[in-house]
PDB file of C-alpha atoms in Angstrom:
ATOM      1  CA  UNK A   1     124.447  -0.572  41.301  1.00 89.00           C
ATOM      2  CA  UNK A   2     123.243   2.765  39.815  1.00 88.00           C
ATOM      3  CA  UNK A   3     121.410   3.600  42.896  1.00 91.00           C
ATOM      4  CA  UNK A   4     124.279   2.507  45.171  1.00 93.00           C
ATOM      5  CA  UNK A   5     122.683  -0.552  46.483  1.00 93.00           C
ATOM      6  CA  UNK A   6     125.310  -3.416  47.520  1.00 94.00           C
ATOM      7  CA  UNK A   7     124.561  -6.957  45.491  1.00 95.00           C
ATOM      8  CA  UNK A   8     123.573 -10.352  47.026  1.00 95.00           C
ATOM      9  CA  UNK A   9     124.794 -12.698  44.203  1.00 95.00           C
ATOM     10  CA  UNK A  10     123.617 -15.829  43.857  1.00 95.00           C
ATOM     11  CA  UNK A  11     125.057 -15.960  39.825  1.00 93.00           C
ATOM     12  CA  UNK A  12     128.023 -17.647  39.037  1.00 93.00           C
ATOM     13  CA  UNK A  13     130.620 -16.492  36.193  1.00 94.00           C
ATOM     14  CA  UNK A  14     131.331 -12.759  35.841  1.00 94.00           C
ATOM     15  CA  UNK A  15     129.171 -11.251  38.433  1.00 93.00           C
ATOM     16  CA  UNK A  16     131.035 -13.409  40.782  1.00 95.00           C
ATOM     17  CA  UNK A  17     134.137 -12.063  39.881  1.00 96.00           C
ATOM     18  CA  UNK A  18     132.480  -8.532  39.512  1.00 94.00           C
ATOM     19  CA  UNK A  19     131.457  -9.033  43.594  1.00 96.00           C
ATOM     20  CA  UNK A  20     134.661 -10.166  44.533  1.00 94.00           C
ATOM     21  CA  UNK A  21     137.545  -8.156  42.512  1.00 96.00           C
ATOM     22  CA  UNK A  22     134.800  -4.611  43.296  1.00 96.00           C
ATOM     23  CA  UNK A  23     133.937  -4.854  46.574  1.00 96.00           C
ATOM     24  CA  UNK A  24     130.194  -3.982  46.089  1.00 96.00           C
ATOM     25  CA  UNK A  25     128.228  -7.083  48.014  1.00 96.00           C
ATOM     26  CA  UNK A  26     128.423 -10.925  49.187  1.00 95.00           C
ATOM     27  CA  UNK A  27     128.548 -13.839  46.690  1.00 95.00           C
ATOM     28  CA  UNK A  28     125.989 -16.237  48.010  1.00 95.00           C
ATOM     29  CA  UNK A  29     126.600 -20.034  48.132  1.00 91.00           C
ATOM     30  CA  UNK A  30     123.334 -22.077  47.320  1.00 87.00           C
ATOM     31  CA  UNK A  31     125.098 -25.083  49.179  1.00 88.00           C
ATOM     32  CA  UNK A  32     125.754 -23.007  51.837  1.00 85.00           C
ATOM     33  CA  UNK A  33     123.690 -20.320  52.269  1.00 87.00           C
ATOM     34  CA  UNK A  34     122.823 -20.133  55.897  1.00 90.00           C
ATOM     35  CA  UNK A  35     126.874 -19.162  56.437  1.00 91.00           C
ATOM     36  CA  UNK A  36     126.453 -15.884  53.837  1.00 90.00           C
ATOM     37  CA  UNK A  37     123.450 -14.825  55.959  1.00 92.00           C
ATOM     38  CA  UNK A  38     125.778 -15.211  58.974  1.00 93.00           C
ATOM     39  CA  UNK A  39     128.273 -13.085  57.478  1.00 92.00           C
ATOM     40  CA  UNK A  40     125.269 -10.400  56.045  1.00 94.00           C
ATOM     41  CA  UNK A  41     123.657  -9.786  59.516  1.00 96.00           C
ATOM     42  CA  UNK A  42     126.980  -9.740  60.888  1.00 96.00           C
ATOM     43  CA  UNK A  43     128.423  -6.841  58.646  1.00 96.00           C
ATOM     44  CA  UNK A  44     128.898  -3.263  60.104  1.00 97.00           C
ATOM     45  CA  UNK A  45     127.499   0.329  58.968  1.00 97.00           C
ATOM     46  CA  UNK A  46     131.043   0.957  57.762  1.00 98.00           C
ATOM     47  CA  UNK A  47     131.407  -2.343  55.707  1.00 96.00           C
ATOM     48  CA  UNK A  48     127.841  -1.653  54.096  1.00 96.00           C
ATOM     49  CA  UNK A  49     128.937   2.121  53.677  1.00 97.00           C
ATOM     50  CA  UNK A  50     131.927   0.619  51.903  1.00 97.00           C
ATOM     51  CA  UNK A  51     129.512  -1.554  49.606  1.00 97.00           C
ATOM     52  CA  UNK A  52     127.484   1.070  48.707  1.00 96.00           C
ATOM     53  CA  UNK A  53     130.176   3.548  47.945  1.00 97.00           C
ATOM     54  CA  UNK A  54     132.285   0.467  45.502  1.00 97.00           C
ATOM     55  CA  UNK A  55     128.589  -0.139  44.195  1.00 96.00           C
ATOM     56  CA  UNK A  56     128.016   3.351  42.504  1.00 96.00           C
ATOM     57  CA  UNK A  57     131.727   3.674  41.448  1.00 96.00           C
ATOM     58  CA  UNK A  58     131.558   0.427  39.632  1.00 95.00           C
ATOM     59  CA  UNK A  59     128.272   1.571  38.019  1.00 94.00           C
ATOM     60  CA  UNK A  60     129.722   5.284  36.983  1.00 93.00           C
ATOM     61  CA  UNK A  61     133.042   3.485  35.590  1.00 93.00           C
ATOM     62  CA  UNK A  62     131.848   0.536  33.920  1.00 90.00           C
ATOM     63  CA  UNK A  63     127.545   1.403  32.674  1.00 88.00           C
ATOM     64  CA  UNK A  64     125.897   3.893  30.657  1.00 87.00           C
ATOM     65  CA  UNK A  65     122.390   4.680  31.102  1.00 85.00           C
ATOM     66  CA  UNK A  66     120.727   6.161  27.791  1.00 84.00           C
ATOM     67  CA  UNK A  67     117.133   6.358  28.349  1.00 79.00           C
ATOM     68  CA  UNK A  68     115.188   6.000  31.958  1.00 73.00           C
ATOM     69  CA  UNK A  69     111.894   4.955  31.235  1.00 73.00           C
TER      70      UNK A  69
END
């Protein structure tokens, strides 16, 4: 998220949620995978632009960083 990069979640419980209610990727389904790559390749610049942008918002609002090692 820090670096703007859009999530491909496989992890159920709040990072679900976080994915859905944010905007910033694609929950995948492990029972149904081969649909959520349908819907990945079939995304548009402007979707993933929209991903990104959500991605680093959610980071600056909700994270901290104090040390970068």
């Amino acid at each position: 998220l820090r670096g703007g990069l859009p999530l491909l979640n496989t992890v159920d419980g709040d990072t679900r949620k976080l994915v859905d209610v944010s905007g910033i990727g694609i929950n995948i389904n492990r029972s149904s995978y081969e649909e959520d790559i349908e819907k990945i390749l079939a995304l548009s610049e402007e979707e993933i632009k929209v991903f990104k942008e959500n991605a680093r918002k959610v980071f600056l609002e909700n994270f901290v960083v104090k040390e970068v090692v």
